XYZ file of C-alpha atoms in Angstrom:
490
model
C 10.102 -65.091 39.718
C 6.869 -63.422 40.747
C 5.936 -63.725 44.395
C 2.675 -65.721 44.869
C -0.266 -63.506 45.819
C 1.338 -60.324 44.476
C 0.848 -58.831 41.026
C 3.880 -58.993 38.796
C 5.966 -55.853 38.596
C 5.957 -54.474 35.044
C 9.356 -54.017 33.504
C 10.769 -50.501 33.312
C 10.275 -48.883 29.953
C 12.130 -45.931 28.485
C 9.330 -43.360 28.812
C 11.094 -40.785 26.642
C 11.352 -43.097 23.617
C 7.763 -44.231 24.016
C 6.497 -40.658 24.224
C 8.470 -39.784 21.116
C 7.014 -42.690 19.200
C 3.475 -41.779 20.207
C 3.790 -38.004 19.944
C 5.164 -38.058 16.382
C 2.060 -39.539 14.734
C -0.147 -37.393 16.964
C 1.695 -34.260 15.845
C 1.402 -35.313 12.219
C -2.288 -35.989 12.736
C -2.759 -32.530 14.175
C -0.826 -31.009 11.282
C -2.964 -32.931 8.820
C -6.128 -31.669 10.450
C -4.762 -28.132 10.788
C -3.853 -27.516 7.154
C -7.351 -27.512 5.615
C -8.631 -25.377 8.462
C -5.741 -23.026 7.956
C -6.525 -22.756 4.244
C -10.117 -21.898 5.069
C -9.070 -19.311 7.623
C -6.800 -17.562 5.129
C -9.768 -16.414 3.061
C -8.805 -15.446 -0.468
C -9.864 -11.835 -0.940
C -11.901 -10.645 -3.902
C -9.493 -8.505 -5.888
C -10.791 -7.339 -9.261
C -13.667 -8.428 -11.402
C -16.705 -7.343 -13.407
C -20.481 -7.609 -13.230
C -22.635 -7.423 -16.376
C -26.333 -6.697 -15.945
C -29.044 -5.148 -18.113
C -31.467 -4.609 -15.184
C -34.620 -5.186 -17.267
C -34.734 -4.628 -21.010
C -38.356 -3.493 -20.986
C -37.387 -0.791 -18.493
C -34.526 0.429 -20.691
C -36.854 0.536 -23.703
C -39.420 2.446 -21.675
C -36.902 5.024 -20.437
C -35.572 5.828 -23.905
C -38.924 5.363 -25.674
C -41.507 7.967 -26.753
C -43.418 7.883 -23.471
C -40.686 8.668 -20.945
C -38.521 10.308 -23.648
C -35.585 9.922 -21.297
C -32.017 8.722 -21.231
C -29.449 7.064 -19.048
C -25.896 8.050 -18.147
C -22.961 6.077 -16.800
C -21.132 7.096 -13.637
C -17.999 5.980 -11.817
C -16.355 4.287 -14.787
C -19.241 1.944 -15.615
C -19.364 0.772 -19.229
C -21.743 -0.882 -21.656
C -21.471 -4.282 -23.301
C -23.299 -4.777 -26.574
C -25.399 -1.661 -26.137
C -27.949 -2.929 -23.616
C -25.908 -4.423 -20.771
C -24.071 -2.372 -18.150
C -20.663 -3.419 -16.881
C -19.556 -2.594 -13.349
C -15.913 -3.011 -12.405
C -13.165 -3.255 -9.753
C -14.674 -5.840 -7.441
C -13.492 -5.955 -3.842
C -14.690 -8.048 -0.948
C -14.289 -11.307 0.911
C -14.637 -15.022 0.305
C -14.637 -18.084 2.579
C -13.737 -21.211 0.590
C -14.794 -23.554 3.389
C -18.419 -22.343 3.308
C -18.719 -20.628 -0.074
C -19.756 -17.335 1.536
C -18.983 -14.473 -0.859
C -19.279 -10.695 -0.804
C -18.177 -8.844 -3.948
C -18.770 -5.096 -4.346
C -18.416 -3.529 -7.805
C -17.717 0.089 -8.723
C -19.627 2.294 -11.156
C -23.273 3.176 -11.595
C -26.020 4.222 -13.979
C -28.656 6.950 -13.733
C -32.004 6.922 -15.559
C -33.997 10.103 -16.153
C -37.209 10.820 -18.063
C -40.718 12.272 -17.993
C -39.555 15.878 -17.997
C -42.067 18.052 -16.193
C -41.704 21.667 -15.075
C -37.973 21.646 -15.678
C -37.401 18.411 -13.774
C -37.611 14.656 -14.273
C -40.505 12.715 -12.809
C -38.390 9.638 -13.435
C -34.994 9.813 -11.751
C -33.373 6.567 -10.668
C -29.669 6.058 -9.867
C -28.109 2.703 -9.018
C -24.471 2.280 -7.994
C -22.049 0.194 -5.940
C -23.662 -3.144 -6.776
C -22.771 -5.948 -4.369
C -23.313 -9.683 -4.770
C -23.637 -11.541 -1.475
C -23.881 -15.310 -1.172
C -24.312 -16.976 2.200
C -22.926 -20.273 3.440
C -26.434 -21.710 3.213
C -26.664 -21.122 -0.536
C -28.831 -17.985 -0.507
C -27.753 -15.016 -2.620
C -28.900 -11.472 -3.318
C -27.899 -8.317 -5.174
C -27.551 -5.096 -3.200
C -26.962 -1.523 -4.393
C -26.943 2.113 -3.351
C -30.186 3.512 -4.741
C -31.529 7.029 -5.227
C -35.046 7.196 -6.671
C -37.941 9.577 -7.059
C -41.440 8.433 -6.136
C -44.060 8.722 -8.878
C -46.759 9.550 -6.336
C -45.047 12.070 -4.048
C -42.243 13.311 -6.278
C -39.890 12.993 -3.311
C -36.388 11.593 -3.804
C -35.094 9.057 -1.317
C -31.709 7.388 -1.017
C -30.924 3.983 0.435
C -27.509 2.480 0.996
C -27.121 -1.156 -0.049
C -30.778 -1.878 -0.618
C -31.588 -5.480 -1.415
C -32.624 -5.081 -5.058
C -32.958 -8.675 -6.176
C -32.818 -12.241 -4.968
C -30.418 -14.424 -6.950
C -30.911 -18.106 -7.666
C -27.857 -20.306 -7.204
C -29.751 -23.593 -7.236
C -27.367 -26.484 -7.782
C -24.294 -24.255 -7.621
C -21.554 -24.702 -5.042
C -19.157 -21.837 -4.380
C -16.944 -23.833 -2.021
C -13.191 -24.176 -2.518
C -13.009 -21.942 -5.587
C -9.654 -20.477 -6.609
C -8.387 -18.153 -9.315
C -11.256 -16.654 -11.314
C -14.800 -17.423 -10.188
C -17.416 -16.877 -12.921
C -21.185 -17.293 -12.736
C -23.181 -16.708 -15.916
C -26.872 -15.964 -16.465
C -27.788 -15.990 -12.779
C -31.603 -15.576 -12.456
C -32.655 -12.418 -10.571
C -36.043 -11.651 -9.001
C -37.131 -8.189 -7.849
C -37.565 -7.764 -4.093
C -39.944 -5.426 -2.268
C -37.080 -2.973 -1.722
C -36.230 -3.250 -5.405
C -39.825 -2.520 -6.368
C -39.671 0.684 -4.331
C -36.376 1.580 -6.005
C -38.009 1.269 -9.430
C -40.684 3.706 -8.301
C -43.430 1.111 -8.392
C -43.028 0.365 -12.105
C -42.714 -3.330 -11.230
C -43.999 -5.414 -8.345
C -41.955 -7.625 -6.058
C -41.393 -11.036 -7.618
C -40.943 -9.683 -11.148
C -38.207 -11.470 -13.070
C -35.293 -9.174 -13.933
C -32.592 -9.753 -16.500
C -30.107 -12.431 -15.429
C -26.672 -11.209 -14.460
C -23.161 -12.484 -15.051
C -20.213 -11.753 -12.808
C -16.580 -12.752 -12.601
C -14.295 -12.135 -9.639
C -10.618 -12.793 -9.062
C -9.847 -14.574 -5.806
C -6.476 -13.630 -4.452
C -5.038 -15.525 -1.500
C -3.287 -13.150 0.938
C 0.438 -13.645 1.256
C 1.565 -15.764 4.188
C 2.610 -13.921 7.299
C 6.399 -13.506 7.155
C 8.449 -15.163 9.852
C 9.712 -12.913 12.623
C 12.982 -11.198 11.836
C 15.623 -10.099 14.319
C 15.291 -6.590 15.644
C 17.689 -4.346 13.731
C 20.546 -2.816 15.624
C 20.363 0.769 16.786
C 22.851 1.842 14.135
C 22.105 -0.131 10.975
C 24.615 -0.093 8.216
C 23.716 1.846 5.063
C 23.352 -1.364 3.039
C 20.736 -2.677 5.462
C 18.554 0.422 5.184
C 16.206 0.546 2.185
C 16.343 3.814 0.332
C 13.131 5.824 0.070
C 14.497 8.243 -2.503
C 13.355 7.952 -6.126
C 15.457 5.770 -8.374
C 18.211 7.566 -10.193
C 17.542 8.601 -13.773
C 19.253 6.461 -16.411
C 22.416 7.811 -17.900
C 21.768 10.367 -20.616
C 18.312 11.437 -19.328
C 17.223 14.352 -17.201
C 14.739 14.158 -14.338
C 11.494 16.020 -14.933
C 11.548 19.456 -13.312
C 9.089 20.374 -10.625
C 5.583 21.587 -11.403
C 6.587 25.133 -10.489
C 9.150 25.343 -13.304
C 8.454 27.595 -16.259
C 8.295 24.644 -18.640
C 8.051 20.942 -17.849
C 9.222 18.086 -20.007
C 6.665 15.264 -20.057
C 7.978 11.705 -19.995
C 4.891 9.675 -19.025
C 1.147 9.980 -18.708
C -2.218 8.522 -19.655
C -5.015 9.581 -21.961
C -8.410 7.926 -21.373
C -11.084 8.185 -24.070
C -13.997 5.967 -25.056
C -14.392 7.551 -28.536
C -18.209 7.483 -28.315
C -20.376 5.026 -26.418
C -22.888 4.680 -29.257
C -20.022 3.945 -31.659
C -18.716 1.144 -29.426
C -22.238 -0.247 -29.143
C -22.642 -0.021 -32.923
C -19.383 -1.895 -33.498
C -20.254 -4.762 -31.136
C -24.008 -4.714 -31.761
C -26.302 -6.633 -34.093
C -25.507 -4.471 -37.138
C -21.707 -4.406 -37.343
C -21.190 -7.602 -35.277
C -17.566 -6.646 -34.758
C -15.142 -5.683 -32.067
C -11.816 -3.999 -31.438
C -8.211 -4.992 -30.973
C -5.622 -3.158 -28.889
C -1.955 -2.871 -29.747
C 1.148 -0.833 -29.003
C 0.413 -0.486 -25.292
C -3.208 0.668 -25.514
C -5.397 -0.775 -22.738
C -9.098 -1.401 -22.163
C -10.598 0.431 -19.208
C -14.136 -0.842 -19.718
C -15.810 2.471 -20.570
C -12.751 3.878 -22.312
C -9.403 3.065 -23.881
C -6.101 4.188 -22.380
C -3.090 5.421 -24.307
C 0.142 5.882 -22.350
C 3.843 6.816 -22.557
C 3.300 10.529 -23.048
C 6.122 12.636 -24.452
C 6.137 16.392 -24.863
C 6.073 19.566 -22.810
C 3.806 21.806 -20.785
C 4.361 25.533 -20.245
C 2.096 26.769 -17.439
C 2.973 30.415 -18.025
C 2.008 30.403 -21.700
C -0.523 27.558 -21.178
C 0.811 25.631 -24.124
C 0.698 21.848 -24.213
C 2.064 19.289 -26.617
C 1.698 15.677 -25.456
C 1.992 12.621 -27.703
C 0.855 9.140 -26.619
C 1.341 5.681 -28.082
C -1.020 2.803 -28.714
C -3.526 1.619 -31.293
C -7.225 0.744 -31.238
C -8.578 -0.970 -34.338
C -12.348 -1.264 -34.858
C -13.619 -3.939 -37.242
C -17.086 -5.111 -38.287
C -19.658 -5.310 -41.113
C -17.906 -8.383 -42.424
C -18.855 -9.671 -45.864
C -16.894 -12.631 -47.076
C -13.264 -11.994 -46.255
C -13.602 -8.207 -46.012
C -14.657 -5.938 -43.159
C -16.803 -3.042 -44.276
C -15.562 -1.268 -41.147
C -11.842 -1.387 -40.423
C -10.905 1.842 -38.656
C -7.642 2.351 -36.748
C -7.018 5.192 -34.285
C -3.355 5.381 -33.304
C -0.903 7.550 -31.386
C -3.115 10.375 -30.095
C -1.726 13.838 -29.578
C -3.067 16.555 -27.284
C -2.148 20.145 -28.084
C -3.313 23.384 -26.550
C -2.619 27.059 -26.951
C -4.453 29.254 -24.513
C -8.071 28.084 -24.396
C -7.948 26.166 -27.682
C -7.353 22.452 -27.318
C -7.147 19.822 -30.037
C -7.135 16.013 -30.113
C -5.363 14.471 -33.095
C -5.074 10.821 -34.142
C -3.294 8.921 -36.866
C -6.318 7.561 -38.736
C -6.275 4.736 -41.272
C -8.462 2.006 -42.702
C -11.960 1.664 -44.106
C -15.200 3.344 -42.985
C -18.804 2.193 -43.597
C -19.242 4.708 -46.432
C -16.625 2.799 -48.423
C -13.842 5.380 -48.045
C -10.314 4.091 -47.474
C -7.679 6.115 -45.660
C -3.923 5.831 -45.572
C -2.344 6.619 -42.198
C -2.388 10.390 -41.663
C -2.902 12.748 -38.704
C -6.503 13.955 -38.354
C -7.759 16.590 -35.915
C -10.622 14.560 -34.470
C -12.036 16.892 -31.816
C -11.590 20.165 -29.965
C -11.879 21.025 -26.282
C -11.650 23.935 -23.857
C -8.058 23.907 -22.609
C -9.012 26.127 -19.655
C -10.170 22.913 -17.991
C -6.554 21.730 -17.677
C -5.385 22.127 -14.101
C -2.503 21.165 -11.836
C -3.427 18.794 -9.021
C -1.305 16.365 -6.978
C 1.698 17.130 -9.191
C -0.361 16.174 -12.257
C -1.495 18.211 -15.207
C -4.975 16.783 -15.431
C -8.499 17.145 -16.737
C -11.360 14.795 -15.890
C -14.330 14.164 -18.185
C -13.259 16.946 -20.516
C -16.035 17.552 -23.125
C -14.998 16.956 -26.735
C -16.627 18.272 -29.924
C -16.232 16.432 -33.214
C -14.608 18.454 -36.010
C -15.515 18.262 -39.690
C -12.296 16.315 -40.303
C -13.243 14.003 -37.469
C -16.690 13.471 -38.985
C -14.965 12.376 -42.191
C -12.712 10.012 -40.277
C -15.810 8.204 -38.984
C -17.253 7.948 -42.467
C -20.079 10.374 -41.829
C -21.592 8.355 -38.999
C -21.698 11.561 -36.941
C -21.914 15.160 -38.153
C -19.426 17.836 -37.157
C -20.326 19.325 -33.791
C -21.367 15.982 -32.294
C -20.521 15.607 -28.617
C -18.063 12.734 -28.296
C -17.203 10.837 -25.127
C -15.378 13.029 -22.613
C -11.626 12.760 -22.267
C -9.500 12.350 -19.153
C -5.784 13.050 -19.141
C -3.143 12.644 -16.430
C 0.374 13.984 -17.027
C 2.878 13.725 -14.143
C 4.895 16.894 -13.587
C 7.266 15.422 -10.991
C 9.065 12.057 -10.726
C 6.932 11.016 -7.743
C 3.496 11.834 -9.175
C 1.351 8.772 -9.873
C -1.130 8.082 -12.652
C -4.599 6.892 -11.570
C -4.983 3.143 -12.147
C -7.296 1.608 -14.706
C -10.588 0.131 -13.509
C -9.918 -3.454 -12.457
C -11.956 -5.769 -14.687
C -10.258 -8.794 -13.180
C -8.873 -11.738 -15.071
C -10.595 -12.902 -18.215
C -13.380 -15.318 -17.225
C -12.169 -18.890 -17.645
C -15.556 -20.605 -17.659
C -19.135 -19.840 -18.609
C -20.726 -22.417 -16.339
C -21.957 -21.312 -12.896
C -19.875 -23.885 -11.033
C -16.931 -23.236 -8.764
C -14.354 -25.978 -8.294
C -11.344 -26.316 -6.067
C -7.861 -25.989 -7.492
C -6.063 -29.282 -6.822
C -2.728 -27.534 -7.196
C -3.187 -25.576 -3.983
C -0.425 -26.124 -1.392
C -2.691 -27.758 1.163
C -4.170 -30.175 -1.390
C -0.708 -31.156 -2.594
C 0.543 -31.823 0.937
C -2.369 -33.943 2.099
C -1.348 -37.214 0.400
C 2.245 -36.852 1.603
C 1.166 -36.104 5.163
C -1.286 -38.985 5.156
C 1.467 -41.348 4.022
C 3.854 -40.011 6.655
C 1.180 -40.352 9.303
C 0.486 -43.967 8.345
C 4.179 -44.869 8.429
C 4.724 -43.120 11.745
C 1.704 -44.805 13.304
C 2.892 -48.216 12.107
C 6.356 -47.590 13.521
C 4.897 -46.527 16.853
C 2.672 -49.598 16.989
C 5.591 -51.922 16.240
C 7.678 -50.216 18.910
C 4.978 -50.710 21.542
C 4.457 -54.373 20.565
C 8.168 -55.056 20.771
C 8.337 -53.489 24.237
C 5.429 -55.628 25.422
C 7.035 -58.846 24.156
C 10.354 -58.043 25.830
C 10.841 -59.941 29.283
């Protein structure tokens, strides 16, 4: 019994069991709070994507019109979409899903020239490396590397990542986006720096063409768990081999680039046919498009044919390389028939000395009404002296091509013989370890046209939250019951 005048002595409790009961829900609570923060810390990187922007249509019309009498040229793999919109590619950058902060830099550029005076261009503006930046507060802007010539002084100045335009993201949240993030028709307003870049043609505050961009958000792989330190003398099976994989039975490895003749077993041929032809196909007249088959790929400003087979003799400078893949252009549809239905398949590059030829299997229907059965056609010629050996590749970059008379017929007379076609780039590995340059990364196909980013409920952290909450509730209830029982015990 308690002694009068003295406080009762509390019964002894098993401290270890009580701590366990209380620590478990606390640990689960911490884990529950840690997971979303962890997901935000592991920022998905921007890996691939495209940006489509026409700058300002009145400016493009002015450059190519009778006053400036100028032109524009694409650089760095930039392409056109529909004839009046430029497409920039291979986005890289960073993204914070917890705040919506985004930085996406795109490759490629465009240069405008005009007003030829005294052998030069009074108008000379180059824009490249466009970058979209959105802050956590909702502000956004478009930056670019700019080189421009002043109308007043004639001096050319260059600025890295000038703030060209302010972007309006009113009502748009970029938080917790996953997969492909697409924003369409984003309003753009010229800044003071942008006005200087345009040589004073427009004042700050001028509305520019809206832009559309799509980026692929790629979550970095989780950090692997620590592995035991390998022993000083690892067994052969535990040591990864760095040697090239063995050739399949019945094949022979490609000889080195120094050999007299080299058998070609892979490669890539990049060619855009002609930019104006692509714009014609997708434009308001033909209202068509193209389909790829047989391994052909779309590089934005060009098509890629692969799986080269043939040989190269550096001593005699003779080349014979055949590629696979098909590009089919269709348009001018009337009823159930396309007035344009032209297929270019299985290109072949041949060269003897300085004479180079590009041949395609051509078939289909051309706008002049002619119909062709599949047959090889020598489309264009080139200077084979431009072929060179570099990094164990037989290569040529932006090789000029001239349309032949047979090629002019293949295009139904759209272009006369002698027309300069899009340049060609070829990469032919001469050794087993040589690598082919990758295609421009246009990212995943945009999955939405609305400028709204939503979270993916299938993410690991989102899936675990309900389970952790349930476990936390059960653990807390168990701990509470345990404490109550201990207090009721004499």
